[in-house]
mmCIF file of C-alpha atoms in Angstrom:
data_model
loop_
_atom_site.group_PDB
_atom_site.id
_atom_site.type_symbol
_atom_site.label_atom_id
_atom_site.label_comp_id
_atom_site.label_asym_id
_atom_site.label_seq_id
_atom_site.Cartn_x
_atom_site.Cartn_y
_atom_site.Cartn_z
ATOM 1 C CA ASN A 25 0.000 0.000 0.000
ATOM 2 C CA ASP A 26 3.064 2.264 -0.154
ATOM 3 C CA ALA A 27 2.193 3.691 3.309
ATOM 4 C CA THR A 28 -0.468 5.846 1.628
ATOM 5 C CA ARG A 29 -2.814 7.566 4.073
ATOM 6 C CA TYR A 30 -6.542 7.708 3.440
ATOM 7 C CA GLY A 31 -8.327 10.218 5.657
ATOM 8 C CA PHE A 32 -7.334 9.592 9.245
ATOM 9 C CA GLU A 33 -6.030 6.088 8.702
ATOM 10 C CA CYS A 34 -2.854 4.503 7.423
ATOM 11 C CA PRO A 35 -3.852 1.001 6.206
ATOM 12 C CA GLU A 36 -0.404 -0.447 6.811
ATOM 13 C CA GLU A 37 -0.359 0.721 10.446
ATOM 14 C CA ARG A 38 -3.886 -0.661 10.892
ATOM 15 C CA ASP A 39 -3.176 -4.014 9.260
ATOM 16 C CA TYR A 40 0.078 -4.594 11.125
ATOM 17 C CA TYR A 41 -0.876 -3.265 14.553
ATOM 18 C CA PRO A 42 1.099 -2.815 16.683
ATOM 19 C CA TYR A 43 3.139 -1.200 13.941
ATOM 20 C CA TRP A 44 6.872 -1.879 13.841
ATOM 21 C CA HIS A 45 7.971 1.678 12.967
ATOM 22 C CA PRO A 46 7.366 4.869 14.950
ATOM 23 C CA SER A 47 3.866 6.250 14.615
ATOM 24 C CA PRO A 48 2.341 9.604 15.605
ATOM 25 C CA TRP A 49 -0.633 7.781 17.188
ATOM 26 C CA LYS A 50 -0.998 7.295 20.938
ATOM 27 C CA ASP A 51 -3.053 4.263 21.908
ATOM 28 C CA VAL A 52 -5.998 4.727 24.281
ATOM 29 C CA ALA A 53 -8.017 1.537 23.802
ATOM 30 C CA ILE A 54 -7.824 -1.630 21.751
ATOM 31 C CA TYR A 55 -10.863 -3.708 20.799
ATOM 32 C CA THR A 56 -10.107 -7.103 19.351
ATOM 33 C CA SER A 57 -11.906 -10.332 18.448
ATOM 34 C CA ASN A 58 -9.029 -12.265 20.067
ATOM 35 C CA VAL A 59 -8.457 -11.096 23.650
ATOM 36 C CA ASP A 60 -5.662 -13.665 24.023
ATOM 37 C CA ARG A 61 -3.574 -11.194 21.997
ATOM 38 C CA CYS A 62 -4.180 -8.250 24.357
ATOM 39 C CA SER A 63 -0.885 -8.748 26.186
ATOM 40 C CA HIS A 64 0.948 -8.713 22.827
ATOM 41 C CA PHE A 65 -0.815 -5.538 21.686
ATOM 42 C CA ILE A 66 -0.130 -3.768 24.986
ATOM 43 C CA GLU A 67 3.493 -4.920 25.217
ATOM 44 C CA HIS A 68 4.271 -3.640 21.711
ATOM 45 C CA SER A 69 2.273 -0.408 21.845
ATOM 46 C CA GLN A 70 4.460 2.643 21.296
ATOM 47 C CA ASN A 71 2.979 3.971 24.536
ATOM 48 C CA SER A 72 5.664 1.947 26.335
ATOM 49 C CA ALA A 73 7.719 0.088 23.694
ATOM 50 C CA TYR A 74 10.557 1.783 21.837
ATOM 51 C CA LYS A 75 10.224 2.003 18.048
ATOM 52 C CA TRP A 76 13.417 2.395 16.046
ATOM 53 C CA TRP A 77 14.226 4.170 12.787
ATOM 54 C CA CYS A 78 17.136 5.585 10.829
ATOM 55 C CA LEU A 79 17.853 9.292 11.044
ATOM 56 C CA SER A 80 19.976 10.022 8.011
ATOM 57 C CA SER A 81 20.494 13.743 8.542
ATOM 58 C CA THR A 82 20.068 16.453 11.140
ATOM 59 C CA ASP A 83 19.704 19.050 8.373
ATOM 60 C CA GLU A 84 16.106 20.381 8.333
ATOM 61 C CA THR A 85 16.163 20.704 4.534
ATOM 62 C CA GLU A 86 16.536 16.928 4.319
ATOM 63 C CA ALA A 87 13.624 16.113 6.658
ATOM 64 C CA LEU A 88 11.470 14.805 3.804
ATOM 65 C CA ILE A 89 14.241 12.491 2.669
ATOM 66 C CA ASP A 90 14.440 11.131 6.242
ATOM 67 C CA ALA A 91 10.713 10.382 6.170
ATOM 68 C CA GLU A 92 11.217 8.228 3.079
ATOM 69 C CA GLN A 93 14.290 6.517 4.511
ATOM 70 C CA VAL A 94 12.530 5.460 7.733
ATOM 71 C CA GLU A 95 11.273 2.423 5.873
ATOM 72 C CA TYR A 96 14.145 2.127 3.396
ATOM 73 C CA TYR A 97 16.802 1.609 6.085
ATOM 74 C CA GLU A 98 14.649 -0.574 8.335
ATOM 75 C CA THR A 99 17.507 -2.255 10.218
ATOM 76 C CA GLU A 100 20.363 -0.890 12.279
ATOM 77 C CA GLU A 101 22.856 -2.525 9.900
ATOM 78 C CA LYS A 102 21.382 -0.831 6.813
ATOM 79 C CA CYS A 103 21.224 2.473 8.678
ATOM 80 C CA ASP A 104 24.881 2.275 9.775
ATOM 81 C CA ALA A 105 25.986 1.219 6.286
ATOM 82 C CA ASN A 106 24.395 4.415 4.910
ATOM 83 C CA ASN A 107 25.895 6.728 7.546
ATOM 84 C CA GLY A 108 22.627 7.097 9.426
ATOM 85 C CA GLN A 109 21.947 7.285 13.130
ATOM 86 C CA TRP A 110 19.778 4.486 14.606
ATOM 87 C CA VAL A 111 17.371 6.223 17.023
ATOM 88 C CA SER A 112 14.289 5.257 19.025
ATOM 89 C CA GLU A 113 11.222 6.820 20.569
ATOM 90 C CA ARG A 114 8.373 5.828 22.851
ATOM 91 C CA TRP A 115 5.529 7.875 24.287
ATOM 92 C CA ASN A 116 6.122 6.737 27.896
ATOM 93 C CA ILE A 117 2.415 7.026 28.752
ATOM 94 C CA LYS A 118 -0.215 4.710 30.249
ATOM 95 C CA ASP A 119 -0.764 1.368 28.497
ATOM 96 C CA PRO A 120 -3.882 1.170 26.345
ATOM 97 C CA GLU A 121 -6.880 -0.692 27.698
ATOM 98 C CA CYS A 122 -7.818 -3.861 25.812
ATOM 99 C CA TYR A 123 -11.350 -5.256 25.439
ATOM 100 C CA PRO A 124 -13.187 -7.912 23.465
ATOM 101 C CA ALA A 125 -14.819 -6.334 20.423
ATOM 102 C CA GLY A 126 -18.585 -6.388 20.509
ATOM 103 C CA TRP A 127 -20.662 -7.933 17.729
ATOM 104 C CA ASN A 128 -20.778 -5.608 14.748
ATOM 105 C CA ARG A 129 -22.476 -5.742 11.342
ATOM 106 C CA ASP A 130 -19.827 -5.814 8.649
ATOM 107 C CA ASN A 131 -19.211 -2.437 7.019
ATOM 108 C CA HIS A 132 -21.706 -0.570 9.196
ATOM 109 C CA LEU A 133 -19.348 1.593 11.272
ATOM 110 C CA GLY A 134 -20.185 0.233 14.698
ATOM 111 C CA ASN A 135 -23.835 -0.754 14.233
ATOM 112 C CA GLY A 136 -23.764 -3.286 17.077
ATOM 113 C CA ALA A 137 -26.158 -5.560 18.930
ATOM 114 C CA GLY A 138 -29.658 -4.163 19.335
ATOM 115 C CA GLY A 139 -28.979 -1.515 16.687
ATOM 116 C CA TYR A 140 -26.873 0.589 19.066
ATOM 117 C CA SER A 141 -23.444 1.831 18.124
ATOM 118 C CA ASN A 142 -20.461 0.125 19.695
ATOM 119 C CA SER A 143 -18.758 2.696 21.864
ATOM 120 C CA TYR A 144 -15.970 3.436 24.295
ATOM 121 C CA LYS A 145 -16.414 5.845 27.193
ATOM 122 C CA TRP A 146 -13.243 7.859 27.110
ATOM 123 C CA VAL A 147 -12.616 10.265 29.976
ATOM 124 C CA LEU A 148 -10.239 12.879 28.657
ATOM 125 C CA PRO A 149 -7.495 14.312 30.831
ATOM 126 C CA ASP A 150 -7.896 17.786 32.259
ATOM 127 C CA TYR A 151 -7.742 20.446 29.533
ATOM 128 C CA ASN A 152 -4.681 22.062 31.140
ATOM 129 C CA ILE A 153 -2.785 18.822 30.540
ATOM 130 C CA ILE A 154 -3.765 18.354 26.870
ATOM 131 C CA ARG A 155 -4.264 21.904 25.552
ATOM 132 C CA ASP A 156 -1.049 21.816 23.507
ATOM 133 C CA GLU A 157 -1.695 18.315 22.108
ATOM 134 C CA GLU A 158 -3.391 17.380 18.847
ATOM 135 C CA ILE A 159 -6.057 14.738 19.431
ATOM 136 C CA GLU A 160 -7.470 12.555 16.682
ATOM 137 C CA LEU A 161 -9.913 9.689 17.020
ATOM 138 C CA ILE A 162 -9.446 6.681 14.730
ATOM 139 C CA LEU A 163 -12.046 3.947 14.434
ATOM 140 C CA ASP A 164 -11.687 0.945 12.181
ATOM 141 C CA GLU A 165 -14.870 -0.751 11.047
ATOM 142 C CA ASP A 166 -13.188 -4.126 10.393
ATOM 143 C CA PRO A 167 -14.003 -6.440 13.347
ATOM 144 C CA GLU A 168 -11.090 -8.751 12.487
ATOM 145 C CA ASN A 169 -8.574 -6.001 13.223
ATOM 146 C CA PRO A 170 -8.223 -4.120 16.500
ATOM 147 C CA ILE A 171 -9.821 -0.712 16.651
ATOM 148 C CA MET A 172 -7.281 1.975 17.467
ATOM 149 C CA VAL A 173 -8.583 5.018 19.278
#
């Protein structure tokens, strides 16, 4: 899929969650049809797990080239061989909650049991804590994949 973004979703990050490269998304909750995988999802969430990439330049004019090379030099060896710097990042925030996904009609954006929308009650932090943060909500209608919020 060439890491193409459609709206608020990157199909590759959705299909391979938890994604192996750094991502701008912070995980709040995970809904999955296989709760046995919750520990895996939580352990590998960028909330607490480091994600690595190759920084090829500290020059701001080459920032776009770096973005392309994140996936091109996907190992420390390839990064070193191309004079890059192997760096990591994690959000260092609370682990996401993980729940069994409720029944959902296919391709109906959360039209769940009894005709009510599947939902998650999210209590946001105090405004003074998040006022400088960008917040985006991502819901995936595919019940076979976890829903990232």
